């Protein structure tokens, strides 16, 4: 006997409070989008005059001359600072990456659990030390030491192209700036790497040990391949932070407006430190040039960070599978 | 079903790979010996300082590792060498952080006095005798700016988190993406942004402008942490709320948010710790002012990092000591914030049980 089942349509009407809630929360969440968009928009808008006046020369030019006397040429090109940003950050990542990965492995696989908890907090705190303190420490403590190291490197390994200099001036070099940046970004790289390493499935590590593998064999063949993309992503995040660092570079590096690829030789700088240096006594037109430089810096760090985020997320997703 | 009567006997796993106490002790002694030998070598060679010792000690330790474990085969030797190198990497990386803490305290404590915390630099030159003047203006300024920044960024950050975990609308991926992109904005760019809008428009630096620049940097930290803690709310709690006929709004405000209240407080504290020491964005927004004042809308306002920076730029010995003293206050403040965040989240864990 068939009973005609009346299909009752279930309708949930959203109460008005929920509509309000959705509206408020959505607009609050999208405020970040508006902020990010207006950062790009306003910097581009204020600096647009420079981009249209200098054209591509703003990126490739290597002079920064404001109009002094009447009729003097005004030229703004950020190539030396763009190159300097890259050189400083690459030195920083090259130094910080192996040390950070080692430290992350130590914290995760070698340190006893009590020490591990302490070290994780130490890492969080180290990441929050203000850059002005890193800068002062770099200037007063690290710089004198690093000048000595640079001298020895040049003296004993000067035949190696990386350590060659034209003249023996070692103060305020990209090397010293890169070392300070390395100290600054290593907590980030270490934290991210440790996080990814800690997600290695323990049964894989235990399995490797059960097959008679030593601790290093398990790390080398399981933990490192598993965490590789996370480590790369962490390094990219560190690179992003290093690219945008202002005060520490301002304090430690002699900011010289010339492309310097000899890492032990005096003089370098990055876009952010140049902005801080020139900002105080800039003419209105020069301020526009500084805002345009800020736009370039924003775009560069945005790209680096998006790549980093994509890599880290990829590895975390792989881990949670 | 019969009860399980066999007690698991007190068999402890042998864990034969673990080092015995004697082995541990001998390894520790080896490290000490290696460092001592390295230090001696450094004394009689042109090498100098801790770096020189490290330069000798690390290869020496590696050589000892090979010699010690080599007889157990190449795998054992590699394992021992890796242990030595990983331990060295850890020690090398700890050295600068310990050095920073030591330097800040050693150079800064001289400047610290009751007066230093309660007076300002209105009538005192940066290089005047220590014990006169102080950094009250910077402490108050940082406090005011951080409060305003918190008031702006914490609601926005929490709303982002609520959007991702509660609304789960079609922008979820976009919001998460934007928050991550924002966390990479260099601090000086945040400063330039506020400069190019608010400061140019008002034709004046102000504490409020500084606070907004800090808020831009704070939002991603708050949003990420808020999302993390909101994810911890068990789905059953939400279902229970709906089953009782509650609207989503009352579910969010009466169940979800109160459940993670302390987690949200932690997210705000971590955000504050992240921005309290920012220097670059304040250079072009809040600048510096020598007298103590609490009104963020009334022209330039001092802050701890900018005051540190300006003391340092004076160059005189007393001014530099003041810079270190200000750094020390800043570092203590940030450590306290971290301890507070930890205490609040520990409290949460305890109350959940």
XYZ file of C-alpha atoms in Angstrom:
674
model
C 0.000 0.000 0.000
C 1.617 3.077 -1.167
C 1.361 6.042 1.001
C 1.636 9.250 -0.804
C 4.429 10.946 0.984
C 4.030 14.585 0.828
C 7.374 16.136 0.215
C 7.597 18.942 2.643
C 9.934 21.606 1.520
C 12.283 22.596 4.318
C 13.001 26.255 4.239
C 15.218 27.976 6.719
C 14.848 31.635 6.485
C 17.819 33.478 7.813
C 16.792 35.624 10.762
C 17.555 39.282 10.391
C 20.288 39.232 13.070
C 22.134 36.638 11.046
C 21.983 38.785 7.944
C 23.422 41.661 9.964
C 26.075 39.335 11.376
C 27.049 38.135 7.908
C 27.239 41.691 6.638
C 29.374 42.927 9.531
C 31.740 39.963 9.607
C 32.184 39.873 5.839
C 32.925 43.568 5.618
C 35.321 43.305 8.578
C 37.127 40.419 6.925
C 37.311 42.201 3.600
C 38.703 45.346 5.262
C 42.134 43.709 4.982
C 41.626 43.471 1.237
C 40.752 47.164 1.105
C 43.820 48.058 3.181
C 46.152 45.974 1.026
C 44.623 47.435 -2.110
C 44.916 50.992 -0.858
C 48.558 50.487 0.147
C 49.333 49.598 -3.462
C 46.922 52.209 -4.820
C 48.078 55.193 -2.781
C 51.797 54.510 -3.138
C 51.345 54.124 -6.887
C 49.152 57.238 -7.055
C 51.575 59.430 -5.084
C 54.589 58.068 -6.912
C 53.030 57.995 -10.351
C 54.653 61.256 -11.410
C 58.062 59.675 -10.815
C 57.229 56.570 -12.809
C 56.015 58.658 -15.745
C 58.977 61.102 -15.519
C 61.723 58.518 -15.092
C 60.137 55.668 -16.970
C 61.976 52.404 -16.727
C 65.064 54.364 -15.696
C 63.644 54.477 -12.173
C 64.407 50.777 -11.848
C 67.611 50.632 -13.897
C 69.152 54.035 -13.151
C 71.818 54.331 -10.506
C 71.843 57.996 -9.568
C 69.785 59.711 -6.912
C 70.095 63.442 -7.421
C 67.505 65.917 -6.322
C 67.312 69.322 -7.965
C 69.833 71.407 -6.045
C 70.388 74.650 -7.922
C 68.026 76.004 -10.588
C 68.032 73.978 -13.783
C 70.034 71.102 -12.322
C 68.954 67.692 -13.536
C 66.799 65.603 -11.263
C 67.403 61.911 -11.624
C 66.063 59.137 -9.500
C 67.038 55.539 -10.107
C 66.999 52.823 -7.466
C 69.116 50.136 -9.141
C 71.933 50.206 -6.529
C 69.452 49.873 -3.672
C 67.457 47.189 -5.477
C 70.656 45.218 -6.087
C 71.782 45.960 -2.515
C 68.477 44.629 -1.140
C 68.994 41.390 -3.032
C 72.685 41.020 -2.116
C 72.063 41.695 1.605
C 69.079 39.342 1.748
C 70.833 36.563 -0.142
C 73.837 36.712 2.198
C 71.417 36.649 5.127
C 69.534 33.603 3.850
C 72.748 31.790 2.850
C 74.096 32.200 6.400
C 70.838 31.717 8.286
C 69.395 28.747 6.381
C 71.877 25.983 7.335
C 72.125 27.217 10.931
C 68.339 27.476 11.247
C 67.685 24.031 9.810
C 70.323 22.601 12.167
C 68.756 24.379 15.120
C 65.258 23.268 14.128
C 66.473 19.649 13.961
C 68.187 20.060 17.312
C 65.075 21.486 18.972
C 62.767 18.863 17.476
C 64.866 15.694 17.571
C 67.817 16.156 19.927
C 66.705 18.422 22.773
C 64.970 16.803 25.768
C 61.244 17.731 25.947
C 61.686 20.221 28.810
C 64.412 22.110 26.982
C 62.380 21.937 23.777
C 59.484 23.854 25.303
C 61.844 26.544 26.592
C 63.578 26.805 23.220
C 60.290 27.184 21.353
C 59.437 30.202 23.541
C 62.952 31.567 23.093
C 62.470 31.350 19.319
C 59.137 33.201 19.531
C 60.725 35.909 21.657
C 63.787 36.207 19.411
C 61.472 36.778 16.448
C 59.921 39.696 18.341
C 63.131 41.490 19.337
C 62.741 44.970 17.769
C 64.935 45.644 14.766
C 66.399 48.760 16.396
C 67.914 46.504 19.081
C 69.302 44.113 16.462
C 70.712 47.198 14.742
C 72.400 48.624 17.847
C 73.806 45.204 18.732
C 75.023 44.789 15.166
C 76.719 48.153 15.271
C 78.396 47.884 18.670
C 79.055 44.158 19.059
C 78.948 42.352 15.735
C 80.532 45.009 13.496
C 83.968 45.102 15.161
C 84.088 41.280 15.128
C 82.813 41.027 11.568
C 85.383 43.506 10.267
C 88.056 41.187 11.674
C 86.416 38.156 10.046
C 86.149 40.017 6.740
C 89.857 40.893 6.889
C 90.837 37.276 7.532
C 88.511 35.991 4.819
C 90.051 38.432 2.372
C 93.599 37.683 3.478
C 93.416 33.898 3.402
C 90.644 33.259 0.881
C 90.985 36.368 -1.276
C 91.671 34.236 -4.357
C 88.043 33.135 -4.157
C 86.000 35.632 -6.258
C 83.395 36.068 -3.504
C 85.965 37.401 -1.040
C 87.831 39.752 -3.381
C 87.934 43.480 -2.749
C 89.463 46.329 -4.758
C 90.559 48.259 -1.728
C 90.863 47.089 1.851
C 87.918 48.951 3.376
C 85.763 46.503 5.264
C 83.480 48.679 7.421
C 79.752 48.876 6.671
C 79.949 46.167 4.004
C 77.132 43.977 2.645
C 78.805 41.110 4.554
C 78.228 42.807 7.925
C 74.699 43.880 7.014
C 73.944 40.373 5.776
C 75.166 38.844 9.050
C 72.896 41.115 11.118
C 69.974 40.232 8.848
C 70.888 36.550 9.223
C 70.594 36.841 13.007
C 67.250 38.623 12.568
C 65.634 36.142 10.194
C 66.958 32.899 11.689
C 64.189 32.728 14.345
C 61.571 32.814 11.571
C 63.269 30.186 9.431
C 63.891 28.022 12.503
C 60.275 28.274 13.698
C 58.793 27.442 10.309
C 61.224 24.545 9.741
C 60.621 23.152 13.230
C 56.875 23.357 12.670
C 57.122 21.352 9.445
C 59.594 18.831 10.884
C 57.277 18.248 13.827
C 54.552 17.163 11.420
C 56.606 14.263 10.082
C 54.493 11.153 10.742
C 56.170 9.613 13.807
C 55.486 6.087 12.549
C 57.815 6.726 9.605
C 60.616 7.910 11.879
C 60.011 5.009 14.301
C 59.951 2.614 11.366
C 63.312 3.840 10.179
C 64.740 3.441 13.664
C 63.190 -0.012 13.963
C 64.956 -1.053 10.763
C 68.188 -0.229 12.512
C 68.656 3.257 11.130
C 70.546 5.783 13.189
C 68.903 9.061 14.138
C 70.684 10.852 11.301
C 69.554 8.241 8.751
C 65.940 8.839 9.796
C 66.412 12.602 9.518
C 68.277 12.428 6.230
C 65.913 10.042 4.472
C 62.549 10.858 6.057
C 62.386 14.150 7.936
C 64.346 16.313 5.491
C 62.593 15.135 2.291
C 59.279 15.449 4.103
C 59.969 18.982 5.313
C 61.875 20.238 2.279
C 59.212 22.503 0.855
C 58.438 23.861 4.323
C 62.080 24.757 4.810
C 62.185 26.458 1.406
C 59.022 28.361 2.271
C 60.472 29.408 5.633
C 63.610 30.637 3.875
C 61.443 32.656 1.495
C 59.570 34.197 4.436
C 62.936 35.108 5.947
C 63.979 36.548 2.597
C 60.818 38.668 2.589
C 61.576 40.021 6.040
C 65.208 40.692 5.105
C 64.191 42.572 1.949
C 62.018 44.974 3.931
C 64.303 45.528 6.928
C 64.988 49.194 7.575
C 66.578 50.285 10.821
C 69.124 47.515 11.314
C 70.561 48.092 7.826
C 70.428 51.863 8.318
C 72.531 51.518 11.477
C 75.042 48.903 10.358
C 75.663 49.421 6.647
C 77.305 52.471 5.082
C 74.622 53.462 2.618
C 76.393 54.207 -0.653
C 74.560 54.860 -3.886
C 76.642 52.643 -6.081
C 76.157 49.055 -7.142
C 78.558 47.038 -4.983
C 78.861 43.336 -5.674
C 82.011 42.794 -3.582
C 80.454 41.572 -0.405
C 83.377 42.365 1.876
C 83.807 45.919 0.569
C 82.363 49.021 2.254
C 79.048 50.375 1.071
C 75.664 48.970 0.194
C 72.100 49.610 1.316
C 68.582 48.495 0.611
C 65.458 50.300 -0.520
C 63.939 50.491 2.945
C 67.058 51.950 4.580
C 67.413 54.451 1.735
C 63.847 55.623 2.289
C 64.553 56.114 6.007
C 67.812 57.924 5.233
C 66.422 60.335 2.643
C 63.002 60.866 4.143
C 63.931 63.500 6.722
C 65.143 66.199 4.374
C 63.473 65.304 1.104
C 61.919 67.870 -1.216
C 58.254 67.252 -2.106
C 59.329 65.816 -5.463
C 61.906 63.572 -3.797
C 59.244 62.343 -1.355
C 57.266 61.206 -4.394
C 60.334 59.304 -5.548
C 60.596 57.709 -2.095
C 56.926 56.697 -2.197
C 57.524 55.216 -5.649
C 60.483 53.259 -4.190
C 58.145 52.089 -1.439
C 55.761 50.825 -4.115
C 58.548 48.829 -5.777
C 59.570 47.368 -2.406
C 55.950 46.474 -1.656
C 55.550 44.632 -4.944
C 58.854 42.755 -4.566
C 58.118 41.588 -1.005
C 54.528 40.746 -1.918
C 55.705 38.419 -4.693
C 58.317 36.773 -2.466
C 55.793 36.278 0.332
C 53.099 34.865 -1.894
C 55.537 32.316 -3.300
C 56.648 31.472 0.245
C 53.083 31.104 1.494
C 52.156 28.882 -1.443
C 55.152 26.627 -0.745
C 54.547 26.404 3.020
C 50.826 25.763 2.569
C 51.568 23.100 0.001
C 53.814 21.254 2.410
C 51.412 21.590 5.348
C 48.569 20.275 3.224
C 50.710 17.369 2.141
C 51.472 16.740 5.818
C 47.859 16.743 6.960
C 46.871 14.176 4.342
C 33.068 -10.619 28.453
C 35.735 -11.594 30.912
C 37.700 -8.947 32.568
C 41.274 -8.657 31.545
C 43.161 -9.925 34.507
C 46.674 -10.199 33.185
C 48.486 -7.152 34.364
C 50.994 -5.879 31.836
C 54.193 -6.883 33.553
C 56.623 -4.128 34.294
C 58.642 -4.739 31.151
C 60.425 -1.626 30.137
C 61.469 -1.320 26.534
C 65.211 -1.742 26.257
C 65.729 1.082 23.776
C 69.184 -0.212 22.906
C 69.855 2.781 20.670
C 69.797 5.141 23.640
C 73.122 6.226 25.020
C 73.987 4.959 28.475
C 74.751 7.459 31.200
C 78.430 6.609 30.920
C 78.366 7.230 27.170
C 76.519 10.477 27.646
C 79.063 11.591 30.194
C 81.973 10.630 27.977
C 80.456 12.558 25.032
C 79.921 15.616 27.188
C 83.489 15.370 28.458
C 84.726 15.035 24.867
C 82.978 18.248 23.877
C 84.501 20.082 26.843
C 87.932 18.685 25.979
C 87.554 19.662 22.315
C 86.618 23.216 23.231
C 89.499 23.430 25.708
C 92.005 22.192 23.115
C 90.571 24.639 20.590
C 90.888 27.488 23.083
C 94.535 26.551 23.714
C 95.247 26.426 19.978
C 93.622 29.817 19.544
C 95.858 31.274 22.272
C 99.025 30.274 20.422
C 97.796 31.090 16.891
C 96.754 34.261 15.048
C 93.105 33.263 15.438
C 91.186 35.130 18.088
C 87.966 35.213 20.033
C 84.954 32.929 20.195
C 84.798 32.758 16.404
C 88.358 31.430 16.317
C 87.554 28.827 18.954
C 84.484 27.737 16.991
C 86.533 27.571 13.802
C 88.938 25.131 15.443
C 86.525 23.285 17.720
C 83.947 22.286 15.115
C 86.311 20.472 12.692
C 88.044 18.956 15.726
C 84.726 17.687 17.100
C 83.891 16.250 13.675
C 87.249 14.494 13.559
C 86.705 13.096 17.058
C 83.236 11.893 16.017
C 84.673 10.045 13.023
C 87.418 8.506 15.113
C 84.999 7.501 17.884
C 82.211 6.003 15.790
C 84.145 5.005 12.685
C 84.793 1.518 14.030
C 81.018 0.911 14.020
C 80.861 1.605 10.293
C 80.256 4.594 8.081
C 76.583 4.960 9.027
C 77.469 5.336 12.694
C 80.242 7.790 11.832
C 77.896 9.887 9.704
C 75.338 9.865 12.495
C 77.905 11.059 14.995
C 79.196 13.783 12.654
C 75.620 14.963 12.011
C 74.990 15.163 15.748
C 78.129 17.276 16.166
C 77.187 19.625 13.325
C 73.563 20.013 14.398
C 74.674 20.753 17.956
C 77.186 23.288 16.620
C 74.525 25.003 14.489
C 72.342 25.312 17.581
C 75.163 26.782 19.683
C 76.211 29.198 16.919
C 72.671 30.477 16.558
C 72.132 30.829 20.303
C 75.322 32.889 20.667
C 74.037 36.108 19.042
C 70.735 36.022 20.937
C 72.448 35.533 24.275
C 74.893 38.257 23.291
C 72.012 40.628 22.499
C 70.357 40.024 25.868
C 73.679 40.400 27.667
C 74.641 43.577 25.782
C 71.285 45.269 26.289
C 71.360 44.588 30.027
C 75.038 45.371 30.559
C 75.002 48.639 28.635
C 71.496 49.630 29.579
C 71.245 49.078 33.324
C 73.371 52.150 34.086
C 70.686 54.372 32.578
C 67.843 52.771 34.501
C 66.614 54.653 37.536
C 63.242 55.637 38.940
C 63.714 59.006 37.308
C 64.419 57.372 33.938
C 60.991 55.788 33.984
C 59.026 58.768 35.297
C 60.617 61.901 33.799
C 60.783 63.041 30.165
C 63.351 64.870 28.035
C 61.489 68.195 27.899
C 64.214 70.131 29.710
C 67.053 67.620 29.507
C 69.619 67.311 26.741
C 70.167 63.736 25.470
C 73.799 63.848 26.597
C 73.094 65.330 30.066
C 74.167 63.522 33.243
C 72.515 60.140 33.680
C 69.837 60.312 36.353
C 68.289 63.445 34.930
C 65.464 63.282 32.433
C 63.833 60.044 31.354
C 61.685 58.239 28.881
C 58.213 58.653 30.364
C 57.186 60.441 27.157
C 58.205 57.392 25.134
C 56.505 54.925 27.488
C 53.258 56.924 27.450
C 53.489 57.485 23.677
C 54.053 53.809 22.904
C 51.222 52.943 25.308
C 48.779 55.331 23.640
C 49.679 54.274 20.102
C 49.540 50.592 20.949
C 46.110 51.064 22.593
C 44.710 52.851 19.543
C 46.300 50.278 17.210
C 44.766 47.483 19.305
C 41.343 49.145 19.219
C 41.516 49.292 15.422
C 43.175 46.004 14.571
C 41.800 43.519 17.102
C 38.141 43.812 15.968
C 39.194 43.567 12.316
C 41.500 40.646 13.017
C 38.865 38.767 15.002
C 36.252 39.437 12.315
C 38.607 37.863 9.761
C 38.948 34.817 11.984
C 35.181 34.624 12.557
C 34.595 34.902 8.821
C 36.876 31.954 8.111
C 35.611 29.671 10.885
C 31.940 30.705 11.320
C 30.581 32.286 8.152
C 32.678 30.068 5.874
C 31.513 32.092 2.901
C 32.857 32.142 -0.610
C 35.622 34.615 0.292
C 37.234 32.242 2.821
C 40.209 31.452 0.611
C 40.576 35.082 -0.409
C 40.524 36.329 3.201
C 43.149 33.816 4.271
C 45.269 34.715 1.262
C 45.009 38.454 1.965
C 45.916 38.011 5.630
C 49.018 36.067 4.640
C 49.958 38.642 2.009
C 49.495 41.394 4.587
C 51.776 39.725 7.118
C 54.604 40.204 4.635
C 54.174 43.944 4.199
C 57.488 45.572 5.203
C 56.959 47.850 8.179
C 58.348 50.876 6.363
C 55.761 50.393 3.609
C 52.985 50.553 6.213
C 54.517 53.828 7.393
C 54.739 55.223 3.854
C 51.102 54.240 3.253
C 49.831 56.170 6.286
C 52.158 59.030 5.369
C 50.823 59.159 1.809
C 47.248 59.294 3.081
C 46.703 60.645 6.583
C 49.889 62.641 7.163
C 49.843 64.372 3.770
C 46.123 65.073 4.164
C 46.459 66.500 7.699
C 49.792 68.136 6.888
C 50.935 66.966 10.307
C 52.575 63.975 11.978
C 50.487 62.513 14.756
C 50.331 59.694 17.253
C 47.097 58.613 15.600
C 48.866 58.219 12.247
C 51.537 56.146 13.995
C 48.871 54.012 15.614
C 47.206 53.339 12.263
C 50.532 52.289 10.739
C 51.008 49.886 13.664
C 47.432 48.626 13.212
C 48.187 47.696 9.584
C 51.068 45.548 10.864
C 49.035 44.106 13.737
C 45.970 42.909 11.800
C 47.607 39.835 10.191
C 49.098 38.622 13.498
C 45.767 38.975 15.311
C 43.797 37.463 12.426
C 46.024 34.398 12.153
C 46.108 33.687 15.878
C 42.353 34.319 16.164
C 41.690 31.868 13.333
C 43.868 29.259 15.029
C 42.013 29.483 18.345
C 38.555 29.685 16.747
C 39.320 26.453 14.904
C 39.675 24.780 18.300
C 36.003 25.347 19.165
C 34.404 21.891 18.974
C 31.782 21.635 16.240
C 29.414 19.974 18.785
C 29.122 23.230 20.688
C 27.845 24.989 17.578
C 25.418 22.136 16.795
C 24.148 22.195 20.360
C 23.500 25.895 20.034
C 21.598 25.487 16.787
C 19.658 22.530 18.196
C 18.415 24.795 20.950
C 17.112 27.074 18.250
C 19.659 29.815 18.503
C 20.445 32.066 15.615
C 23.966 32.102 14.233
C 24.478 35.530 15.733
C 23.764 34.408 19.273
C 25.729 31.235 18.616
C 28.775 33.328 17.720
C 28.418 35.865 20.500
C 27.207 33.590 23.306
C 28.981 30.328 22.573
C 31.889 30.536 20.140
C 33.565 33.785 21.170
C 33.203 33.274 24.972
C 34.659 29.770 24.599
C 37.904 31.128 23.194
C 37.969 34.436 25.042
C 41.418 33.878 26.518
C 42.724 32.726 23.136
C 41.534 35.972 21.605
C 43.227 37.924 24.398
C 46.420 36.003 23.566
C 46.084 36.968 19.909
C 45.819 40.643 20.863
C 48.841 40.422 23.177
C 50.948 38.717 20.498
C 49.904 41.435 18.061
C 50.988 44.127 20.519
C 54.317 42.378 21.107
C 54.828 42.293 17.360
C 54.380 46.043 16.848
C 55.537 47.638 20.119
C 59.133 47.700 18.879
C 58.503 48.918 15.330
C 60.710 51.855 14.430
C 60.552 52.427 10.684
C 56.806 53.102 10.287
C 56.829 55.625 13.136
C 59.667 57.630 11.565
C 57.261 58.944 8.940
C 54.026 58.983 10.924
C 54.405 59.790 14.633
C 57.946 61.169 14.712
C 59.101 62.277 18.175
C 58.015 64.752 20.840
C 60.042 65.513 23.943
C 57.303 66.173 26.488
C 54.928 63.580 27.927
C 51.479 63.728 26.399
C 48.674 61.297 25.871
C 46.627 62.877 23.086
C 47.250 60.993 19.843
C 45.579 63.689 17.723
C 47.797 66.521 18.897
C 50.863 66.450 16.658
C 53.960 64.220 16.884
C 54.219 61.626 19.645
C 57.267 59.856 21.073
C 57.670 56.069 21.242
C 60.236 53.724 22.778
C 61.895 52.603 19.519
C 62.077 56.088 18.014
C 63.464 57.519 21.251
C 66.080 54.741 21.293
C 66.987 55.632 17.730
C 67.225 59.369 18.385
C 69.301 58.913 21.564
C 71.677 56.793 19.540
C 71.924 59.358 16.760
C 73.053 61.991 19.238
C 76.260 59.996 19.517
C 77.428 61.257 22.941
C 78.293 58.576 25.528
C 75.444 59.403 27.892
C 72.959 59.554 25.042
C 74.074 56.131 23.772
C 73.747 54.723 27.300
C 70.227 56.157 27.356
C 69.578 54.432 24.026
C 70.590 51.085 25.573
C 68.496 51.853 28.651
C 65.473 52.523 26.455
C 66.169 49.280 24.536
C 66.218 47.442 27.847
C 62.835 48.873 28.846
C 61.462 47.887 25.438
C 62.861 44.360 25.677
C 61.489 43.895 29.207
C 58.099 45.144 28.009
C 58.013 42.678 25.103
C 59.153 39.777 27.306
C 56.410 40.628 29.805
C 53.846 40.625 27.001
C 55.025 37.172 25.915
C 54.915 35.873 29.478
C 51.409 37.308 29.813
C 50.282 35.658 26.559
C 51.677 32.358 27.795
C 50.009 32.702 31.193
C 46.655 33.527 29.591
C 46.767 30.551 27.229
C 47.975 28.226 30.021
C 44.984 29.413 32.022
C 42.763 28.481 29.104
C 44.177 24.994 28.913
C 43.660 24.472 32.614
C 40.065 25.736 32.597
C 39.187 23.473 29.666
C 40.026 20.352 31.663
